[in-house]
mmCIF file of C-alpha atoms in Angstrom:
data_model
loop_
_atom_site.group_PDB
_atom_site.id
_atom_site.type_symbol
_atom_site.label_atom_id
_atom_site.label_comp_id
_atom_site.label_asym_id
_atom_site.label_seq_id
_atom_site.Cartn_x
_atom_site.Cartn_y
_atom_site.Cartn_z
ATOM 1 C CA MET A 1 -8.454 9.630 -3.881
ATOM 2 C CA ILE A 2 -7.385 6.731 -1.273
ATOM 3 C CA PHE A 3 -3.777 6.907 -0.587
ATOM 4 C CA GLY A 4 -1.520 4.692 1.228
ATOM 5 C CA VAL A 5 0.900 5.134 3.615
ATOM 6 C CA LEU A 6 2.675 1.631 3.278
ATOM 7 C CA LYS A 7 5.267 0.140 5.974
ATOM 8 C CA ASP A 8 8.576 -0.304 4.509
ATOM 9 C CA ASN A 9 9.501 -4.469 4.838
ATOM 10 C CA LYS A 10 12.780 -4.310 4.199
ATOM 11 C CA VAL A 11 15.133 -5.567 6.395
ATOM 12 C CA GLY A 12 16.620 -2.272 8.414
ATOM 13 C CA GLU A 13 14.941 -0.207 7.186
ATOM 14 C CA TYR A 14 12.594 2.310 10.033
ATOM 15 C CA ARG A 15 11.749 5.244 7.890
ATOM 16 C CA VAL A 16 8.303 6.067 6.924
ATOM 17 C CA ILE A 17 7.121 8.416 3.569
ATOM 18 C CA MET A 18 4.529 9.946 5.172
ATOM 19 C CA THR A 19 4.389 11.288 8.888
ATOM 20 C CA PRO A 20 1.146 12.563 11.231
ATOM 21 C CA VAL A 21 2.040 15.847 10.158
ATOM 22 C CA GLU A 22 1.971 15.184 6.050
ATOM 23 C CA ALA A 23 -1.064 12.984 6.575
ATOM 24 C CA ALA A 24 -2.932 15.620 8.100
ATOM 25 C CA ALA A 25 -2.360 17.898 5.003
ATOM 26 C CA ILE A 26 -3.232 15.560 2.446
ATOM 27 C CA LYS A 27 -6.832 15.182 4.641
ATOM 28 C CA ASP A 28 -7.491 18.354 4.511
ATOM 29 C CA ASP A 29 -7.342 18.088 0.877
ATOM 30 C CA GLY A 30 -10.186 16.163 1.034
ATOM 31 C CA HIS A 31 -8.784 12.369 0.745
ATOM 32 C CA THR A 32 -9.565 9.360 2.742
ATOM 33 C CA VAL A 33 -5.845 8.147 4.350
ATOM 34 C CA LEU A 34 -5.430 4.775 5.536
ATOM 35 C CA VAL A 35 -2.020 3.817 6.978
ATOM 36 C CA GLN A 36 -0.641 0.556 7.892
ATOM 37 C CA LYS A 37 -0.582 -0.322 10.910
ATOM 38 C CA ASP A 38 3.019 0.717 12.634
ATOM 39 C CA ALA A 39 4.015 1.820 9.562
ATOM 40 C CA GLY A 40 5.865 5.027 11.468
ATOM 41 C CA VAL A 41 6.756 3.584 14.818
ATOM 42 C CA LEU A 42 10.428 3.139 14.871
ATOM 43 C CA ALA A 43 10.494 6.211 13.004
ATOM 44 C CA GLY A 44 8.941 8.043 16.278
ATOM 45 C CA PHE A 45 5.105 7.626 14.753
ATOM 46 C CA ALA A 46 2.460 5.919 16.911
ATOM 47 C CA ASN A 47 -0.229 4.502 15.059
ATOM 48 C CA GLU A 48 -2.305 7.010 17.113
ATOM 49 C CA GLN A 49 -0.852 10.050 16.295
ATOM 50 C CA TYR A 50 -2.428 9.618 13.121
ATOM 51 C CA GLU A 51 -5.382 8.533 14.256
ATOM 52 C CA LYS A 52 -5.771 11.966 15.325
ATOM 53 C CA GLU A 53 -4.932 13.534 12.200
ATOM 54 C CA GLY A 54 -7.831 11.589 10.746
ATOM 55 C CA ALA A 55 -5.812 8.884 9.050
ATOM 56 C CA GLU A 56 -7.679 4.686 9.285
ATOM 57 C CA ILE A 57 -5.071 2.440 10.586
ATOM 58 C CA VAL A 58 -4.884 -0.905 8.251
ATOM 59 C CA GLU A 59 -3.583 -4.288 9.225
ATOM 60 C CA THR A 60 -2.047 -5.528 6.515
ATOM 61 C CA THR A 61 -0.202 -4.871 3.042
ATOM 62 C CA GLU A 62 -2.541 -6.854 1.420
ATOM 63 C CA GLU A 63 -6.039 -4.433 2.601
ATOM 64 C CA MET A 64 -4.004 -1.381 1.608
ATOM 65 C CA TYR A 65 -3.321 -2.540 -1.528
ATOM 66 C CA GLU A 66 -6.634 -3.601 -2.606
ATOM 67 C CA ARG A 67 -8.171 -0.076 -0.979
ATOM 68 C CA CYS A 68 -5.489 2.290 -2.311
ATOM 69 C CA ASP A 69 -6.048 4.148 -5.189
ATOM 70 C CA PHE A 70 -2.649 5.913 -4.304
ATOM 71 C CA ILE A 71 0.372 3.914 -2.714
ATOM 72 C CA ALA A 72 3.964 5.280 -1.590
ATOM 73 C CA LYS A 73 6.908 4.077 1.094
ATOM 74 C CA VAL A 74 10.084 4.921 0.988
ATOM 75 C CA LYS A 75 12.386 1.757 -0.336
ATOM 76 C CA GLU A 76 11.676 -0.732 -3.537
ATOM 77 C CA ILE A 77 8.611 -2.389 -3.737
ATOM 78 C CA GLU A 78 9.017 -5.859 -2.425
ATOM 79 C CA GLU A 79 9.047 -9.747 -4.093
ATOM 80 C CA SER A 80 5.841 -10.296 -1.534
ATOM 81 C CA GLU A 81 4.319 -7.290 -3.380
ATOM 82 C CA TYR A 82 4.610 -8.248 -6.701
ATOM 83 C CA LYS A 83 1.003 -9.733 -6.755
ATOM 84 C CA LEU A 84 -0.800 -7.111 -4.956
ATOM 85 C CA LEU A 85 0.102 -4.628 -7.663
ATOM 86 C CA LYS A 86 -3.407 -3.615 -9.414
ATOM 87 C CA GLU A 87 -3.741 -1.887 -13.099
ATOM 88 C CA ASN A 88 -4.223 1.960 -12.494
ATOM 89 C CA GLN A 89 -2.934 1.991 -8.968
ATOM 90 C CA ILE A 90 -0.349 4.714 -8.499
ATOM 91 C CA ILE A 91 2.640 3.487 -6.625
ATOM 92 C CA TYR A 92 5.408 6.588 -5.334
ATOM 93 C CA THR A 93 8.486 4.866 -3.590
ATOM 94 C CA CYS A 94 12.449 4.531 -5.018
ATOM 95 C CA ILE A 95 12.719 1.744 -6.950
ATOM 96 C CA HIS A 96 15.550 1.818 -8.605
ATOM 97 C CA PRO A 97 14.421 0.111 -11.591
ATOM 98 C CA ALA A 98 17.531 0.025 -13.763
ATOM 99 C CA ALA A 99 19.038 -2.288 -11.262
ATOM 100 C CA HIS A 100 15.847 -4.696 -10.600
ATOM 101 C CA LYS A 101 14.811 -6.080 -12.883
ATOM 102 C CA GLU A 102 12.237 -8.469 -11.217
ATOM 103 C CA GLN A 103 10.452 -5.771 -10.119
ATOM 104 C CA VAL A 104 9.699 -3.917 -13.229
ATOM 105 C CA GLN A 105 8.170 -6.927 -14.481
ATOM 106 C CA ALA A 106 6.322 -7.390 -12.209
ATOM 107 C CA ILE A 107 5.250 -3.217 -12.570
ATOM 108 C CA LEU A 108 4.970 -4.041 -16.114
ATOM 109 C CA ASP A 109 2.647 -6.650 -15.517
ATOM 110 C CA SER A 110 0.338 -4.879 -13.028
ATOM 111 C CA LYS A 111 -0.561 -2.460 -15.534
ATOM 112 C CA CYS A 112 -0.088 -0.022 -12.778
ATOM 113 C CA ILE A 113 0.865 3.699 -12.554
ATOM 114 C CA ALA A 114 5.237 3.848 -10.791
ATOM 115 C CA PHE A 115 6.905 6.531 -10.186
ATOM 116 C CA THR A 116 10.914 6.045 -9.137
ATOM 117 C CA ALA A 117 11.556 8.834 -5.958
ATOM 118 C CA GLU A 118 14.615 8.958 -6.133
ATOM 119 C CA ASP A 119 14.740 10.903 -9.711
ATOM 120 C CA SER A 120 11.794 13.318 -9.003
ATOM 121 C CA HIS A 121 13.834 15.155 -7.015
ATOM 122 C CA ARG A 122 14.703 18.969 -7.957
ATOM 123 C CA PHE A 123 17.784 19.930 -5.626
ATOM 124 C CA GLY A 124 18.328 16.585 -4.455
ATOM 125 C CA SER A 125 16.947 14.020 -2.133
ATOM 126 C CA VAL A 126 17.146 14.345 2.337
ATOM 127 C CA ASN A 127 18.113 11.019 1.828
ATOM 128 C CA CYS A 128 21.063 11.839 -0.061
ATOM 129 C CA GLU A 129 22.000 14.088 2.303
ATOM 130 C CA ALA A 130 21.094 11.515 5.458
ATOM 131 C CA ALA A 131 23.913 8.894 3.772
ATOM 132 C CA GLY A 132 26.378 10.844 2.700
ATOM 133 C CA LYS A 133 26.601 12.325 6.148
ATOM 134 C CA GLN A 134 25.459 9.613 8.445
ATOM 135 C CA GLY A 135 27.856 7.502 5.766
ATOM 136 C CA ALA A 136 30.707 9.146 7.012
ATOM 137 C CA LEU A 137 29.710 8.414 10.571
ATOM 138 C CA MET A 138 29.740 4.731 9.883
ATOM 139 C CA GLY A 139 32.962 4.841 8.310
ATOM 140 C CA LEU A 140 34.746 6.698 11.182
ATOM 141 C CA GLN A 141 33.033 2.914 12.822
ATOM 142 C CA ALA A 142 34.409 0.997 10.889
ATOM 143 C CA MET A 143 37.712 2.171 11.399
ATOM 144 C CA LEU A 144 36.936 1.422 15.004
ATOM 145 C CA THR A 145 39.931 -1.314 15.533
ATOM 146 C CA ILE A 146 37.203 -3.747 18.187
ATOM 147 C CA ASN A 147 35.464 -3.803 14.052
ATOM 148 C CA GLY A 148 38.504 -4.674 12.282
ATOM 149 C CA GLY A 149 39.573 -1.460 11.246
ATOM 150 C CA LYS A 150 43.032 0.847 11.696
ATOM 151 C CA GLY A 151 41.891 2.536 14.591
ATOM 152 C CA LYS A 152 42.553 5.538 13.766
ATOM 153 C CA PHE A 153 40.819 8.746 15.185
ATOM 154 C CA VAL A 154 39.082 11.160 12.956
ATOM 155 C CA SER A 155 41.133 14.144 14.082
ATOM 156 C CA GLY A 156 44.513 12.614 15.363
ATOM 157 C CA LEU A 157 45.654 13.326 18.434
ATOM 158 C CA ALA A 158 48.158 14.294 20.410
ATOM 159 C CA GLY A 159 51.626 13.797 18.639
ATOM 160 C CA ALA A 160 49.091 11.017 16.465
ATOM 161 C CA PRO A 161 47.995 11.991 12.819
ATOM 162 C CA GLY A 162 44.568 11.985 11.828
ATOM 163 C CA MET A 163 43.042 10.388 8.983
ATOM 164 C CA LYS A 164 42.961 10.965 5.146
ATOM 165 C CA VAL A 165 39.895 10.543 2.984
ATOM 166 C CA LEU A 166 39.432 10.011 -0.112
ATOM 167 C CA ILE A 167 35.914 11.148 -1.372
ATOM 168 C CA LEU A 168 34.712 9.922 -4.671
ATOM 169 C CA GLY A 169 31.898 11.973 -6.354
ATOM 170 C CA GLY A 170 31.647 16.208 -5.569
ATOM 171 C CA GLY A 171 27.237 15.770 -5.173
ATOM 172 C CA LEU A 172 24.976 16.216 -2.958
ATOM 173 C CA VAL A 173 26.520 12.427 -1.074
ATOM 174 C CA GLY A 174 29.944 13.697 -1.171
ATOM 175 C CA ARG A 175 29.598 17.283 0.062
ATOM 176 C CA SER A 176 27.648 16.342 2.682
ATOM 177 C CA ALA A 177 30.182 13.190 4.126
ATOM 178 C CA LEU A 178 33.001 16.158 3.201
ATOM 179 C CA GLN A 179 30.864 18.373 5.925
ATOM 180 C CA VAL A 180 30.698 16.268 8.772
ATOM 181 C CA LEU A 181 34.561 14.849 8.093
ATOM 182 C CA HIS A 182 36.345 17.869 7.492
ATOM 183 C CA SER A 183 34.092 19.503 10.812
ATOM 184 C CA LEU A 184 35.533 16.527 12.957
ATOM 185 C CA GLY A 185 39.195 17.647 11.583
ATOM 186 C CA ALA A 186 40.184 14.940 9.030
ATOM 187 C CA TRP A 187 42.422 15.422 5.702
ATOM 188 C CA CYS A 188 39.473 15.490 3.125
ATOM 189 C CA THR A 189 40.847 15.219 -0.525
ATOM 190 C CA VAL A 190 37.183 15.177 -2.890
ATOM 191 C CA MET A 191 37.785 13.474 -6.318
ATOM 192 C CA ASP A 192 35.253 14.398 -9.543
ATOM 193 C CA ILE A 193 35.165 14.681 -13.194
ATOM 194 C CA ASN A 194 33.492 18.593 -13.482
ATOM 195 C CA TYR A 195 35.853 21.213 -12.833
ATOM 196 C CA GLY A 196 33.358 23.893 -11.493
ATOM 197 C CA THR A 197 32.195 20.741 -8.835
ATOM 198 C CA LEU A 198 36.240 21.217 -7.999
ATOM 199 C CA ARG A 199 36.366 24.683 -7.647
ATOM 200 C CA ASP A 200 33.583 25.071 -6.380
ATOM 201 C CA ILE A 201 34.655 22.871 -2.640
ATOM 202 C CA GLY A 202 37.987 24.945 -3.057
ATOM 203 C CA LYS A 203 36.122 27.910 -2.771
ATOM 204 C CA THR A 204 33.874 26.993 0.273
ATOM 205 C CA TYR A 205 36.373 25.404 2.059
ATOM 206 C CA ASN A 206 38.558 28.619 1.620
ATOM 207 C CA GLU A 207 41.022 25.326 0.450
ATOM 208 C CA LYS A 208 41.245 23.563 2.866
ATOM 209 C CA VAL A 209 40.367 20.710 1.006
ATOM 210 C CA ASN A 210 42.208 18.594 -1.796
ATOM 211 C CA THR A 211 40.386 18.445 -4.952
ATOM 212 C CA GLN A 212 42.072 16.401 -8.064
ATOM 213 C CA LEU A 213 39.610 15.076 -11.456
ATOM 214 C CA SER A 214 38.731 11.918 -10.148
ATOM 215 C CA THR A 215 40.905 8.958 -12.762
ATOM 216 C CA LYS A 216 42.143 5.491 -11.473
ATOM 217 C CA GLN A 217 45.063 6.731 -12.108
ATOM 218 C CA ASN A 218 45.198 9.079 -9.881
ATOM 219 C CA ILE A 219 42.953 6.781 -6.995
ATOM 220 C CA LYS A 220 45.770 4.345 -7.046
ATOM 221 C CA LYS A 221 48.276 7.282 -6.559
ATOM 222 C CA LEU A 222 46.803 8.119 -3.762
ATOM 223 C CA LEU A 223 45.618 5.112 -1.924
ATOM 224 C CA PRO A 224 48.332 3.767 -0.114
ATOM 225 C CA GLU A 225 48.188 6.599 2.237
ATOM 226 C CA ILE A 226 44.309 6.478 2.246
ATOM 227 C CA ASP A 227 42.960 5.692 5.236
ATOM 228 C CA MET A 228 38.843 5.723 4.141
ATOM 229 C CA VAL A 229 37.642 6.310 0.956
ATOM 230 C CA ILE A 230 34.072 7.034 0.658
ATOM 231 C CA ASN A 231 32.360 6.347 -2.669
ATOM 232 C CA CYS A 232 29.341 8.633 -3.653
ATOM 233 C CA VAL A 233 29.766 8.226 -7.731
ATOM 234 C CA LYS A 234 26.180 7.282 -9.508
ATOM 235 C CA TRP A 235 28.949 5.084 -11.648
ATOM 236 C CA PRO A 236 26.674 3.748 -15.388
ATOM 237 C CA LYS A 237 25.483 0.988 -15.480
ATOM 238 C CA GLU A 238 26.022 -0.262 -19.034
ATOM 239 C CA ARG A 239 30.388 0.603 -18.179
ATOM 240 C CA GLU A 240 32.189 -2.586 -17.173
ATOM 241 C CA ASP A 241 35.518 -1.338 -15.621
ATOM 242 C CA TYR A 242 35.507 0.165 -12.183
ATOM 243 C CA LEU A 243 36.705 2.792 -10.250
ATOM 244 C CA ILE A 244 38.264 0.776 -7.639
ATOM 245 C CA ASP A 245 39.170 -2.726 -8.805
ATOM 246 C CA ARG A 246 39.892 -5.668 -6.204
ATOM 247 C CA ASP A 247 43.789 -5.366 -7.177
ATOM 248 C CA MET A 248 43.534 -1.492 -5.823
ATOM 249 C CA LEU A 249 43.102 -2.931 -2.884
ATOM 250 C CA ASN A 250 46.535 -4.083 -2.014
ATOM 251 C CA LEU A 251 47.712 -0.844 -2.713
ATOM 252 C CA MET A 252 45.625 0.378 0.788
ATOM 253 C CA GLU A 253 47.173 -0.680 4.338
ATOM 254 C CA LYS A 254 45.113 -3.503 6.143
ATOM 255 C CA GLY A 255 42.520 -2.126 8.379
ATOM 256 C CA SER A 256 41.885 0.766 5.990
ATOM 257 C CA VAL A 257 37.851 0.959 5.322
ATOM 258 C CA ILE A 258 35.865 1.322 2.160
ATOM 259 C CA VAL A 259 32.479 2.602 2.609
ATOM 260 C CA ASP A 260 30.194 2.507 -0.450
ATOM 261 C CA ILE A 261 27.103 4.802 -0.222
ATOM 262 C CA SER A 262 26.182 4.475 -3.896
ATOM 263 C CA ASN A 263 25.500 1.376 -3.580
ATOM 264 C CA ASP A 264 25.781 -0.088 -6.754
ATOM 265 C CA THR A 265 26.117 -3.800 -7.997
ATOM 266 C CA ASP A 266 28.637 -3.208 -10.989
ATOM 267 C CA GLY A 267 29.047 -0.026 -9.848
ATOM 268 C CA ALA A 268 32.271 1.557 -9.047
ATOM 269 C CA ILE A 269 33.625 -0.863 -6.519
ATOM 270 C CA GLU A 270 34.479 -4.141 -7.296
ATOM 271 C CA SER A 271 34.837 -5.682 -3.944
ATOM 272 C CA PHE A 272 31.029 -4.379 -3.092
ATOM 273 C CA ARG A 273 28.718 -6.760 -1.908
ATOM 274 C CA GLU A 274 25.336 -5.202 -0.619
ATOM 275 C CA THR A 275 25.888 -5.609 3.149
ATOM 276 C CA THR A 276 22.351 -4.787 6.137
ATOM 277 C CA HIS A 277 22.284 -2.914 9.307
ATOM 278 C CA GLU A 278 22.408 -6.174 11.006
ATOM 279 C CA ASN A 279 25.974 -6.917 9.195
ATOM 280 C CA PRO A 280 27.076 -3.817 7.896
ATOM 281 C CA THR A 281 30.241 -4.691 7.384
ATOM 282 C CA TYR A 282 32.939 -7.166 5.964
ATOM 283 C CA ILE A 283 36.990 -7.676 5.490
ATOM 284 C CA GLU A 284 37.960 -8.288 1.637
ATOM 285 C CA ASN A 285 41.798 -7.854 1.354
ATOM 286 C CA GLY A 286 42.416 -6.735 4.778
ATOM 287 C CA VAL A 287 40.402 -3.454 3.712
ATOM 288 C CA VAL A 288 36.653 -3.540 5.874
ATOM 289 C CA HIS A 289 33.705 -1.939 3.637
ATOM 290 C CA TYR A 290 30.806 -0.215 4.918
ATOM 291 C CA CYS A 291 28.237 -1.200 2.306
ATOM 292 C CA VAL A 292 24.602 -1.196 3.389
ATOM 293 C CA SER A 293 22.159 0.471 0.826
ATOM 294 C CA ASN A 294 19.805 2.408 3.298
ATOM 295 C CA ILE A 295 22.114 4.118 5.852
ATOM 296 C CA PRO A 296 18.961 6.891 5.817
ATOM 297 C CA GLY A 297 16.978 4.021 8.033
ATOM 298 C CA ALA A 298 19.409 4.893 10.737
ATOM 299 C CA ILE A 299 18.056 7.808 11.390
ATOM 300 C CA ALA A 300 15.084 7.128 10.782
ATOM 301 C CA ASN A 301 13.485 9.772 12.804
ATOM 302 C CA SER A 302 15.172 12.705 11.335
ATOM 303 C CA THR A 303 15.066 11.362 7.284
ATOM 304 C CA SER A 304 11.654 10.303 7.919
ATOM 305 C CA VAL A 305 10.632 14.004 9.014
ATOM 306 C CA ALA A 306 12.479 15.758 6.217
ATOM 307 C CA TYR A 307 12.122 12.973 3.248
ATOM 308 C CA ALA A 308 8.368 13.674 4.164
ATOM 309 C CA ALA A 309 8.255 17.158 3.764
ATOM 310 C CA SER A 310 9.962 16.930 0.683
ATOM 311 C CA VAL A 311 8.023 14.667 -0.886
ATOM 312 C CA LEU A 312 4.607 15.788 0.093
ATOM 313 C CA PRO A 313 4.235 18.509 -3.003
ATOM 314 C CA HIS A 314 4.592 15.517 -5.692
ATOM 315 C CA ILE A 315 2.293 13.493 -3.960
ATOM 316 C CA GLN A 316 -0.209 16.768 -3.036
ATOM 317 C CA SER A 317 0.370 17.084 -7.276
ATOM 318 C CA ILE A 318 -0.679 13.931 -8.451
ATOM 319 C CA LEU A 319 -3.618 13.051 -5.223
ATOM 320 C CA ASN A 320 -5.201 16.612 -6.152
ATOM 321 C CA SER A 321 -4.683 17.629 -10.103
ATOM 322 C CA GLY A 322 -3.698 13.317 -11.460
ATOM 323 C CA VAL A 323 -1.145 12.575 -13.356
ATOM 324 C CA LYS A 324 -0.690 13.930 -16.121
ATOM 325 C CA SER A 325 -1.259 17.181 -15.084
ATOM 326 C CA ALA A 326 0.807 16.634 -12.440
ATOM 327 C CA CYS A 327 3.729 15.456 -14.245
ATOM 328 C CA MET A 328 3.356 18.818 -17.109
ATOM 329 C CA LYS A 329 3.617 21.444 -13.934
ATOM 330 C CA ASP A 330 7.367 19.588 -12.632
ATOM 331 C CA GLY A 331 9.179 17.803 -14.945
ATOM 332 C CA PHE A 332 11.745 16.255 -12.857
ATOM 333 C CA LEU A 333 8.192 13.786 -11.749
ATOM 334 C CA ARG A 334 7.136 13.219 -15.031
ATOM 335 C CA ARG A 335 10.700 12.450 -15.498
ATOM 336 C CA SER A 336 10.851 9.838 -12.345
ATOM 337 C CA LEU A 337 7.864 8.231 -14.018
ATOM 338 C CA THR A 338 9.083 4.346 -14.526
ATOM 339 C CA ALA A 339 6.119 2.681 -15.580
ATOM 340 C CA TYR A 340 2.503 3.657 -17.329
ATOM 341 C CA LYS A 341 0.088 1.050 -17.763
ATOM 342 C CA GLY A 342 2.096 -1.620 -19.328
ATOM 343 C CA TYR A 343 4.796 1.234 -21.424
ATOM 344 C CA LEU A 344 8.183 1.450 -19.753
ATOM 345 C CA THR A 345 8.566 5.294 -19.611
ATOM 346 C CA HIS A 346 12.270 4.981 -17.930
ATOM 347 C CA GLU A 347 15.313 5.842 -20.285
ATOM 348 C CA GLU A 348 17.970 4.142 -18.846
ATOM 349 C CA THR A 349 16.048 0.829 -18.062
ATOM 350 C CA SER A 350 15.269 0.501 -21.204
ATOM 351 C CA ALA A 351 19.272 0.670 -21.871
ATOM 352 C CA ILE A 352 20.009 -1.535 -18.913
ATOM 353 C CA GLN A 353 17.757 -4.623 -19.847
ATOM 354 C CA ASN A 354 17.313 -3.749 -23.211
ATOM 355 C CA ARG A 355 13.543 -2.914 -23.512
ATOM 356 C CA PRO A 356 11.528 -0.970 -24.930
ATOM 357 C CA TRP A 357 10.329 2.565 -24.201
ATOM 358 C CA ILE A 358 8.726 5.237 -24.468
ATOM 359 C CA LYS A 359 9.075 8.761 -23.523
ATOM 360 C CA PRO A 360 6.225 10.200 -20.292
ATOM 361 C CA GLU A 361 5.289 12.895 -22.361
ATOM 362 C CA ASP A 362 3.683 10.857 -25.264
ATOM 363 C CA VAL A 363 2.733 7.953 -23.363
ATOM 364 C CA LEU A 364 0.999 11.029 -21.467
ATOM 365 C CA HIS A 365 -0.355 12.532 -24.769
ATOM 366 C CA ILE A 366 1.658 16.133 -23.191
ATOM 367 C CA LYS A 367 3.738 16.731 -26.109
ATOM 368 C CA GLU A 368 2.221 19.358 -27.702
ATOM 369 C CA GLU A 369 1.251 21.246 -24.163
ATOM 370 C CA LYS A 370 3.281 23.770 -21.941
ATOM 371 C CA LEU A 371 6.214 21.109 -19.966
ATOM 372 C CA ASP A 372 8.129 22.631 -17.347
ATOM 373 C CA PRO A 373 12.025 21.565 -18.401
ATOM 374 C CA ALA A 374 13.574 19.276 -16.242
ATOM 375 C CA PRO A 375 17.168 17.252 -17.608
ATOM 376 C CA PRO A 376 17.544 13.969 -18.102
ATOM 377 C CA ALA A 377 18.181 11.932 -14.856
ATOM 378 C CA THR A 378 21.571 9.915 -15.414
ATOM 379 C CA SER A 379 23.067 10.325 -18.614
ATOM 380 C CA THR A 380 22.156 6.740 -19.997
ATOM 381 C CA ARG A 381 20.358 7.103 -23.676
ATOM 382 C CA SER A 382 17.940 4.834 -24.993
ATOM 383 C CA THR A 383 16.770 4.867 -28.727
ATOM 384 C CA ASN A 384 15.201 1.960 -28.462
ATOM 385 C CA PHE A 385 11.762 3.083 -28.486
ATOM 386 C CA LEU A 386 7.837 1.901 -28.843
ATOM 387 C CA SER A 387 4.734 2.992 -30.413
ATOM 388 C CA MET A 388 1.860 2.695 -28.065
#
């Protein structure tokens, strides 16, 4: 196949999905590798490094889409790219389809084969780890007096207490944020709906981290004494309530900080609105909000190296074995199939956008084969099925 590494053009995005190391591996498998000019420059990888590994540098996005059988990048497909998508072309990127109706329609109209990368990670995405760790540090930046925050130092000073932090969600993102903040001396509380998760966190940190069941009532009781909230909850998109609504902001002291790493429109934080690295914060009801959607882009080199290594097996499997075989061998890749030649194959998107869908194993005609199992990507279910 002809495989292409696209340059991400989302505002404030500096990562690249393939470093020269992975490009060389794909080249060694016998495929042609095209890299869009300067795709890796901001992450620390020059065009010449890709060329040294046998890749061809291509000037424009248009030429990349025109020539490539399989194309990959880090973030969503931008509106300017919709018209470039081609029938049968394979796309692998973070689509977040349930939240992007127009993007999904463009994918379906093109009859391409699209995988949403965020659902394909068996052990959690390294971008989640990066978002949690760097998001915690960005929250500390927002806490500075010069940025509108309270001006508290994370671990405190002699005679001045350290910060109290509430982390909502004890998954990979929340644990990554906790790892940074606890090591820096913050007083941390983690809330989750899973007692097993809370017990495991308590054991890991020798009960030096407070844990509580995640409920709106418990949050209300705690907010008056909390300096920073880190939201790491993947809030079900069909819900119309919030974990923290606007009225609850009045419970927080002025200059407190909310870091919304989950970054969901209609998510767990009612006062959320997406921001960028160029203008990362806003203040509502006296509370500083940090809501950048691509936090890992701020540490583009580290995240690119880690992310490229983690997705290479999926990409090689598709390139070397084809979509059908690759989806049979890996249930996590199969569940990430979002659209196949005009058919929606993503359950959450079906439920949220009220679109009919077909299961990946049905559209690929592999349901009778021996399939690698995988749990559903989300708790959202849809029975709005279509037949081929």
